[in-house]
C-alpha cells in the first residue's frame, strides 16, 4: 500500500537564511499513526514564510504552510479522512480534546499548537530527507513540496467543488484577517476602523470590516501601490504615513474625533502595536495585533493607554478553530459571500517559486499562488 512506502518527489529546499530555494529531490516518509500524506495542489507564499526564511537558523528546511491538497494516504488510526479527500493544511491544529479545544474560548490547541522546531508534533522527528539526512519542516506543514505529511489534526476536509487554487488562501492569511475582524474584535455596524499594513492580512481585515458594516475603514501603509488596491476590499480612506508631518497616531485621532473604535496592527512591528493602541479611542477602543515581529518581540506602552479603557488583543488565525470554522468560510466563498480571487496577484509554476520571494521583497504582490506539478 502507498501508506507504507517512501515517496521521492521535488521540493523547494532552503539551505541557508536568505538564499534562493533549490528544487531538490527529497524522500517523504509514510504517515505515522494519526498522520496523513497529501499531494500538494497549490500553496501560497505568506509573509511569515518570508520572514522565517530571512532570519531563522533551522536549515535545511522546506517552508510553506498556506496550502491545499488531495490526500494520498492515511496513517493508522485516522478515521476522519480517506484517500482522495480535498483538504486545507493549517499551521495550528485542533485536536478536539484538550482544554482549549473544548473551551469554546480559544483556538490555541495544547496538543497541536504552533510548531517552531522544524519537526512533527507526534515524535519530534522529520518526514523529509535528502540522501538519508533530515530536512526540517516549517509549522509542521512544509507545503513547498509536491508531497508532505501533516498531523490529521492539522488538516481540514473541504468541499470537492471548491477550487483548490483559490481556497488555499483560507488556510492562513485571508481567514486570519476575516476572523480578526469578526471573532477577535467583533466589529460593530457603523464603527470606525484603522488598519496598519495593507498586505493580504490587513486587506482581509478590511473586507471583514466592510461586511460587518463599518462606516469608515482607514488604511495606513507606505506602499502607494497597496494604498490604491485597498479600496477594492472596502478601505474608504488611505493614509501614507511617509507623507505625514506628524506622528500617524495624531493624524488618526484627528481624523476620527479622538481615535478609532478598532485598530489593527498587521505589519509585524511591535512599535506599531503601540502606535495602533494610541490610535484607538479612550473608553472602548480595541486594538488587535496580527503581525509576527522579526525583531524586538517586547511591547512597550504607557499604562495610561490601558487605564483609560483601551483593550489590546492578540490574534492567531483570527480566533478561528480550523476544523470547526474553516469549512464554513469555504462555503461562503462558493456562495460568493466573501472574496478570495482579488487577493491573488500572481499565479506561478513551482519552478518559479523564487520569483514569489522576489515579488514579496519588492512589495509588488499580495498573494502569489504556486501551482504544483500535476
Short mmCIF file of C-alpha atoms in Angstrom, two decimals:
data_model
loop_
_atom_site.label_atom_id
_atom_site.label_comp_id
_atom_site.label_asym_id
_atom_site.label_seq_id
_atom_site.Cartn_x
_atom_site.Cartn_y
_atom_site.Cartn_z
CA UNK A 1 0.00 0.00 0.00
CA UNK A 2 1.10 3.59 -0.67
CA UNK A 3 0.84 4.47 3.03
CA UNK A 4 3.75 2.14 3.81
CA UNK A 5 6.26 3.31 1.21
CA UNK A 6 8.64 6.24 0.94
CA UNK A 7 7.86 8.69 -1.88
CA UNK A 8 10.55 10.57 -3.81
CA UNK A 9 9.41 13.96 -5.14
CA UNK A 10 10.54 17.51 -5.79
CA UNK A 11 10.65 20.13 -3.04
CA UNK A 12 11.94 23.69 -2.79
CA UNK A 13 14.60 23.45 -0.09
CA UNK A 14 16.05 26.40 1.81
CA UNK A 15 19.68 25.66 2.67
CA UNK A 16 20.62 28.99 4.24
CA UNK A 17 18.85 32.11 5.51
CA UNK A 18 18.03 34.44 2.65
CA UNK A 19 19.47 32.22 -0.10
CA UNK A 20 17.34 31.22 -3.07
CA UNK A 21 15.40 27.99 -2.63
CA UNK A 22 16.74 24.99 -4.54
CA UNK A 23 14.47 22.43 -6.21
CA UNK A 24 15.75 19.12 -4.85
CA UNK A 25 14.63 15.51 -4.91
CA UNK A 26 13.53 14.63 -1.39
CA UNK A 27 12.24 11.50 0.25
CA UNK A 28 8.92 11.75 2.07
CA UNK A 29 8.27 9.11 4.73
CA UNK A 30 4.93 7.35 5.11
CA UNK A 31 2.42 8.87 7.54
CA UNK A 32 2.71 7.60 11.09
CA UNK A 33 -0.35 6.99 13.29
CA UNK A 34 -2.83 9.90 13.16
CA UNK A 35 -0.93 11.49 10.25
CA UNK A 36 -1.83 11.92 6.59
CA UNK A 37 0.29 12.31 3.47
CA UNK A 38 -1.04 14.58 0.77
CA UNK A 39 -0.28 15.70 -2.75
CA UNK A 40 0.02 19.47 -2.59
CA UNK A 41 -2.04 21.09 -5.35
CA UNK A 42 -1.47 24.78 -4.64
CA UNK A 43 0.42 26.73 -2.00
CA UNK A 44 0.85 30.45 -1.42
CA UNK A 45 3.75 32.43 -0.02
CA UNK A 46 2.83 34.01 3.31
CA UNK A 47 4.78 36.85 4.92
CA UNK A 48 5.67 34.59 7.86
CA UNK A 49 7.33 32.12 5.46
CA UNK A 50 9.33 35.02 4.05
CA UNK A 51 10.33 36.37 7.46
CA UNK A 52 11.42 32.95 8.75
CA UNK A 53 13.39 32.27 5.55
CA UNK A 54 15.23 35.57 6.02
CA UNK A 55 16.08 35.16 9.67
CA UNK A 56 15.68 31.73 11.24
CA UNK A 57 18.51 29.31 11.93
CA UNK A 58 16.96 25.87 11.30
CA UNK A 59 18.20 24.57 7.94
CA UNK A 60 17.89 22.77 5.57
CA UNK A 61 14.18 23.42 5.62
CA UNK A 62 11.06 23.23 3.50
CA UNK A 63 8.87 26.28 4.04
CA UNK A 64 5.22 26.79 3.13
CA UNK A 65 2.08 26.39 5.22
CA UNK A 66 -0.77 28.05 3.30
CA UNK A 67 -1.86 25.20 1.05
CA UNK A 68 -4.50 22.92 -0.40
CA UNK A 69 -4.09 19.33 -1.48
CA UNK A 70 -5.50 15.86 -2.01
CA UNK A 71 -4.87 13.05 0.45
CA UNK A 72 -2.58 10.35 -0.93
CA UNK A 73 -2.57 8.04 2.10
CA UNK A 74 -3.52 7.95 5.77
CA UNK A 75 -1.75 6.57 8.80
CA UNK A 76 -3.04 4.15 11.37
CA UNK A 77 -5.96 5.39 13.44
CA UNK A 78 -7.09 8.08 11.00
CA UNK A 79 -10.87 7.82 10.58
CA UNK A 80 -11.74 11.39 9.59
CA UNK A 81 -10.01 11.29 6.19
CA UNK A 82 -9.62 8.89 3.30
CA UNK A 83 -7.53 8.79 0.15
CA UNK A 84 -8.75 11.37 -2.39
CA UNK A 85 -10.24 13.84 0.12
CA UNK A 86 -9.62 17.52 -0.57
CA UNK A 87 -8.03 19.36 2.36
CA UNK A 88 -6.56 22.61 3.57
CA UNK A 89 -3.43 22.49 5.73
CA UNK A 90 -3.30 24.62 8.87
CA UNK A 91 -0.38 25.81 10.99
CA UNK A 92 -2.30 25.34 14.25
CA UNK A 93 -4.31 22.18 14.69
CA UNK A 94 -7.48 21.24 16.50
CA UNK A 95 -7.26 18.01 18.50
CA UNK A 96 -10.87 18.42 19.74
CA UNK A 97 -10.00 17.00 23.18
CA UNK A 98 -7.62 19.38 25.04
CA UNK A 99 -8.78 22.06 27.46
CA UNK A 100 -8.54 24.84 24.86
CA UNK A 101 -10.29 22.91 22.09
CA UNK A 102 -13.18 22.06 24.42
CA UNK A 103 -13.41 25.53 25.97
CA UNK A 104 -15.22 27.35 23.18
CA UNK A 105 -12.99 30.31 24.08
CA UNK A 106 -9.72 29.56 22.29
CA UNK A 107 -8.22 28.10 19.12
CA UNK A 108 -4.75 27.61 20.65
CA UNK A 109 -4.71 23.82 20.77
CA UNK A 110 -2.49 22.49 23.57
CA UNK A 111 -1.60 19.36 21.58
CA UNK A 112 -1.17 20.75 18.05
CA UNK A 113 -0.13 24.33 18.67
CA UNK A 114 2.31 26.35 16.56
CA UNK A 115 5.36 24.14 15.93
CA UNK A 116 8.62 26.12 15.94
CA UNK A 117 11.38 23.48 15.98
CA UNK A 118 11.07 22.11 12.45
CA UNK A 119 9.70 18.68 13.39
CA UNK A 120 6.40 16.83 13.66
CA UNK A 121 4.23 17.13 16.74
CA UNK A 122 3.95 13.39 17.37
CA UNK A 123 7.57 12.22 17.63
CA UNK A 124 9.73 15.35 17.22
CA UNK A 125 11.22 13.89 14.00
CA UNK A 126 11.10 14.96 10.35
CA UNK A 127 9.32 13.21 7.49
CA UNK A 128 11.66 14.67 4.84
CA UNK A 129 15.20 13.63 3.99
CA UNK A 130 17.81 14.03 1.28
CA UNK A 131 20.26 11.12 0.93
CA UNK A 132 19.36 9.97 4.41
CA UNK A 133 19.89 13.34 6.11
CA UNK A 134 16.92 15.15 7.68
CA UNK A 135 15.28 18.17 6.10
CA UNK A 136 13.27 20.22 8.59
CA UNK A 137 9.62 21.23 8.47
CA UNK A 138 8.01 24.64 8.83
CA UNK A 139 4.97 24.94 11.10
CA UNK A 140 4.60 21.15 10.75
CA UNK A 141 3.22 21.68 7.22
CA UNK A 142 6.02 22.32 4.66
CA UNK A 143 3.90 22.78 1.56
CA UNK A 144 6.72 23.84 -0.79
CA UNK A 145 6.95 20.16 -1.70
CA UNK A 146 4.99 18.01 -4.11
CA UNK A 147 4.07 15.73 -1.20
CA UNK A 148 4.03 16.41 2.52
CA UNK A 149 2.98 14.73 5.76
CA UNK A 150 0.86 16.53 8.36
CA UNK A 151 -0.92 15.51 11.53
CA UNK A 152 -4.56 14.74 10.81
CA UNK A 153 -5.46 17.43 13.32
CA UNK A 154 -3.67 19.99 11.14
CA UNK A 155 -5.81 19.39 8.06
CA UNK A 156 -9.37 20.41 7.25
CA UNK A 157 -11.63 18.49 4.88
CA UNK A 158 -13.32 20.78 2.37
CA UNK A 159 -15.92 20.52 -0.35
CA UNK A 160 -14.60 18.84 -3.51
CA UNK A 161 -16.28 21.53 -5.64
CA UNK A 162 -14.20 24.32 -4.09
CA UNK A 163 -11.28 25.38 -6.35
CA UNK A 164 -8.10 24.37 -4.56
CA UNK A 165 -6.10 27.06 -6.39
CA UNK A 166 -8.22 29.72 -4.67
CA UNK A 167 -9.18 28.38 -1.26
CA UNK A 168 -5.57 27.69 -0.27
CA UNK A 169 -5.58 31.32 0.94
CA UNK A 170 -8.12 30.35 3.60
CA UNK A 171 -5.57 28.18 5.39
CA UNK A 172 -3.85 31.27 6.80
CA UNK A 173 -3.88 34.89 5.61
CA UNK A 174 -7.40 35.63 4.41
CA UNK A 175 -9.03 33.54 7.13
CA UNK A 176 -6.83 35.18 9.76
CA UNK A 177 -7.88 38.66 8.71
CA UNK A 178 -11.58 37.87 8.48
CA UNK A 179 -11.51 36.10 11.84
CA UNK A 180 -9.72 39.01 13.50
CA UNK A 181 -12.46 41.36 12.32
CA UNK A 182 -15.35 39.09 13.20
CA UNK A 183 -14.22 36.99 16.17
CA UNK A 184 -11.41 38.81 17.94
CA UNK A 185 -12.53 42.44 17.55
CA UNK A 186 -16.20 41.67 16.83
CA UNK A 187 -16.57 44.84 14.75
CA UNK A 188 -19.93 46.53 15.13
CA UNK A 189 -22.02 48.21 12.45
CA UNK A 190 -21.32 51.90 11.93
CA UNK A 191 -17.93 51.80 13.64
CA UNK A 192 -14.61 53.34 12.63
CA UNK A 193 -11.67 51.05 11.87
CA UNK A 194 -8.00 51.79 11.20
CA UNK A 195 -5.67 49.16 9.74
CA UNK A 196 -1.88 49.43 9.83
CA UNK A 197 -0.41 47.41 6.96
CA UNK A 198 -2.33 46.76 3.75
CA UNK A 199 -0.96 43.37 2.80
CA UNK A 200 -3.17 40.31 2.48
CA UNK A 201 -4.00 40.09 6.19
CA UNK A 202 -4.74 43.81 6.54
CA UNK A 203 -6.96 43.81 3.46
CA UNK A 204 -8.77 40.72 4.73
CA UNK A 205 -9.47 42.67 7.93
CA UNK A 206 -10.84 45.49 5.76
CA UNK A 207 -13.02 43.04 3.85
CA UNK A 208 -14.36 41.65 7.12
CA UNK A 209 -14.97 45.15 8.50
CA UNK A 210 -16.91 46.12 5.37
CA UNK A 211 -19.08 43.00 5.64
CA UNK A 212 -19.78 43.93 9.28
CA UNK A 213 -20.98 47.38 8.19
CA UNK A 214 -18.13 49.58 9.45
CA UNK A 215 -18.78 53.18 8.34
CA UNK A 216 -15.13 54.19 7.92
CA UNK A 217 -12.18 51.93 7.21
CA UNK A 218 -8.88 53.81 7.22
CA UNK A 219 -5.85 52.05 5.79
CA UNK A 220 -2.28 53.03 6.65
CA UNK A 221 0.71 51.92 4.57
CA UNK A 222 3.86 53.31 2.97
CA UNK A 223 3.47 51.49 -0.35
CA UNK A 224 1.48 53.62 -2.85
CA UNK A 225 0.55 50.55 -4.93
CA UNK A 226 -1.06 48.84 -1.94
CA UNK A 227 -2.84 52.04 -0.99
CA UNK A 228 -4.52 52.16 -4.40
CA UNK A 229 -5.60 48.49 -4.35
CA UNK A 230 -7.05 48.78 -0.85
CA UNK A 231 -10.35 50.36 -1.93
CA UNK A 232 -11.38 47.11 -3.66
CA UNK A 233 -11.51 45.46 -0.23
CA UNK A 234 -13.56 48.17 1.47
CA UNK A 235 -10.96 50.69 2.63
CA UNK A 236 -12.66 54.11 2.50
CA UNK A 237 -9.62 56.31 3.19
CA UNK A 238 -5.89 55.71 2.80
CA UNK A 239 -3.04 57.42 4.63
CA UNK A 240 0.56 57.07 3.50
CA UNK A 241 2.44 57.60 6.76
CA UNK A 242 5.54 58.72 4.84
CA UNK A 243 3.58 61.77 3.71
CA UNK A 244 2.59 62.85 7.22
CA UNK A 245 4.28 65.74 9.06
CA UNK A 246 3.26 64.47 12.49
CA UNK A 247 3.04 61.05 14.19
CA UNK A 248 0.50 58.86 12.42
CA UNK A 249 -1.43 58.27 15.64
CA UNK A 250 -2.09 62.02 15.86
CA UNK A 251 -3.32 62.03 12.28
CA UNK A 252 -5.72 59.17 13.00
CA UNK A 253 -7.01 60.75 16.22
CA UNK A 254 -7.73 63.98 14.41
CA UNK A 255 -9.48 62.15 11.54
CA UNK A 256 -11.67 60.15 13.94
CA UNK A 257 -12.52 62.72 16.63
CA UNK A 258 -10.30 61.16 19.29
CA UNK A 259 -9.47 57.71 17.95
CA UNK A 260 -10.92 54.77 16.04
CA UNK A 261 -13.26 52.23 17.60
CA UNK A 262 -10.98 49.44 16.37
CA UNK A 263 -7.36 49.40 15.25
CA UNK A 264 -5.42 46.51 13.73
CA UNK A 265 -1.65 46.03 13.54
CA UNK A 266 -0.95 43.82 10.51
CA UNK A 267 2.74 44.57 9.92
CA UNK A 268 4.69 42.56 12.47
CA UNK A 269 6.32 45.52 14.23
CA UNK A 270 5.95 45.87 17.98
CA UNK A 271 6.43 49.64 17.82
CA UNK A 272 3.41 49.76 15.52
CA UNK A 273 1.39 47.90 18.16
CA UNK A 274 1.94 50.87 20.45
CA UNK A 275 1.00 53.22 17.62
CA UNK A 276 -2.17 51.24 16.93
CA UNK A 277 -3.07 51.32 20.62
CA UNK A 278 -2.58 55.09 20.65
CA UNK A 279 -4.80 55.39 17.56
CA UNK A 280 -7.94 53.89 19.08
CA UNK A 281 -10.25 55.82 21.37
CA UNK A 282 -10.45 56.03 25.14
CA UNK A 283 -13.16 54.04 26.90
CA UNK A 284 -13.89 51.28 24.41
CA UNK A 285 -11.15 51.29 21.78
CA UNK A 286 -9.91 47.81 20.83
CA UNK A 287 -6.51 47.12 19.25
CA UNK A 288 -5.82 43.73 17.67
CA UNK A 289 -2.31 42.65 16.73
CA UNK A 290 -1.92 40.06 13.96
CA UNK A 291 1.64 40.58 12.71
CA UNK A 292 4.60 38.39 13.68
CA UNK A 293 7.65 40.56 14.55
CA UNK A 294 11.08 39.61 13.21
CA UNK A 295 12.95 41.65 15.82
CA UNK A 296 12.21 43.23 19.22
CA UNK A 297 9.34 40.99 20.36
CA UNK A 298 8.65 43.03 23.51
CA UNK A 299 5.82 45.58 23.54
CA UNK A 300 6.27 48.94 25.28
CA UNK A 301 3.24 51.11 26.06
CA UNK A 302 2.32 53.65 28.73
CA UNK A 303 -0.02 52.14 31.32
CA UNK A 304 -2.41 55.08 30.92
CA UNK A 305 -3.42 53.79 27.48
CA UNK A 306 -4.97 50.74 29.16
CA UNK A 307 -6.11 52.56 32.30
CA UNK A 308 -8.27 54.79 30.10
CA UNK A 309 -10.24 51.77 28.87
CA UNK A 310 -8.47 50.59 25.75
CA UNK A 311 -8.09 46.85 25.13
CA UNK A 312 -5.14 45.12 23.42
CA UNK A 313 -5.82 41.66 22.00
CA UNK A 314 -3.72 39.12 20.12
CA UNK A 315 -4.99 37.08 17.22
CA UNK A 316 -3.89 33.65 15.97
CA UNK A 317 -5.70 32.63 12.77
CA UNK A 318 -8.35 35.17 13.72
CA UNK A 319 -9.51 33.06 16.64
CA UNK A 320 -10.89 30.51 14.17
CA UNK A 321 -10.94 26.84 15.11
CA UNK A 322 -9.63 25.19 11.94
CA UNK A 323 -11.88 22.13 11.67
CA UNK A 324 -14.91 23.86 13.17
CA UNK A 325 -14.77 27.16 11.28
CA UNK A 326 -12.80 26.92 8.01
CA UNK A 327 -15.32 24.75 6.12
CA UNK A 328 -17.94 27.48 6.59
CA UNK A 329 -15.55 30.07 5.09
CA UNK A 330 -15.04 27.78 2.09
CA UNK A 331 -18.81 27.58 1.68
CA UNK A 332 -19.09 31.37 1.95
CA UNK A 333 -16.59 31.65 -0.91
CA UNK A 334 -18.52 29.12 -3.01
CA UNK A 335 -21.69 31.19 -2.37
CA UNK A 336 -19.86 34.41 -3.36
CA UNK A 337 -20.24 35.89 0.14
CA UNK A 338 -16.51 36.57 0.61
CA UNK A 339 -13.71 37.48 -1.79
CA UNK A 340 -10.58 35.42 -2.39
CA UNK A 341 -9.71 35.86 -6.07
CA UNK A 342 -8.92 39.54 -5.58
CA UNK A 343 -6.09 38.72 -3.15
CA UNK A 344 -4.27 36.66 -5.78
CA UNK A 345 -1.94 38.93 -7.73
CA UNK A 346 0.28 36.25 -9.30
CA UNK A 347 -0.05 32.62 -10.34
CA UNK A 348 3.35 30.89 -10.66
CA UNK A 349 4.67 27.49 -11.60
CA UNK A 350 6.52 25.56 -8.90
CA UNK A 351 9.87 26.14 -10.59
CA UNK A 352 9.22 29.90 -10.37
CA UNK A 353 8.90 29.84 -6.59
CA UNK A 354 11.85 32.19 -6.03
CA UNK A 355 10.04 34.82 -8.08
CA UNK A 356 7.37 34.86 -5.37
CA UNK A 357 10.03 35.73 -2.78
CA UNK A 358 11.36 38.49 -5.05
CA UNK A 359 7.89 39.97 -5.53
CA UNK A 360 7.21 39.96 -1.79
CA UNK A 361 10.57 41.57 -1.05
CA UNK A 362 9.81 44.31 -3.59
CA UNK A 363 6.28 44.87 -2.24
CA UNK A 364 4.74 44.02 -5.62
CA UNK A 365 2.32 41.26 -4.62
CA UNK A 366 -0.43 40.32 -2.23
CA UNK A 367 -0.57 36.56 -2.63
CA UNK A 368 1.47 34.56 -5.12
CA UNK A 369 -0.19 31.17 -5.65
CA UNK A 370 2.30 28.46 -6.61
CA UNK A 371 0.84 25.66 -8.71
CA UNK A 372 2.49 22.33 -8.09
CA UNK A 373 3.16 19.91 -11.00
CA UNK A 374 0.10 17.81 -11.83
#
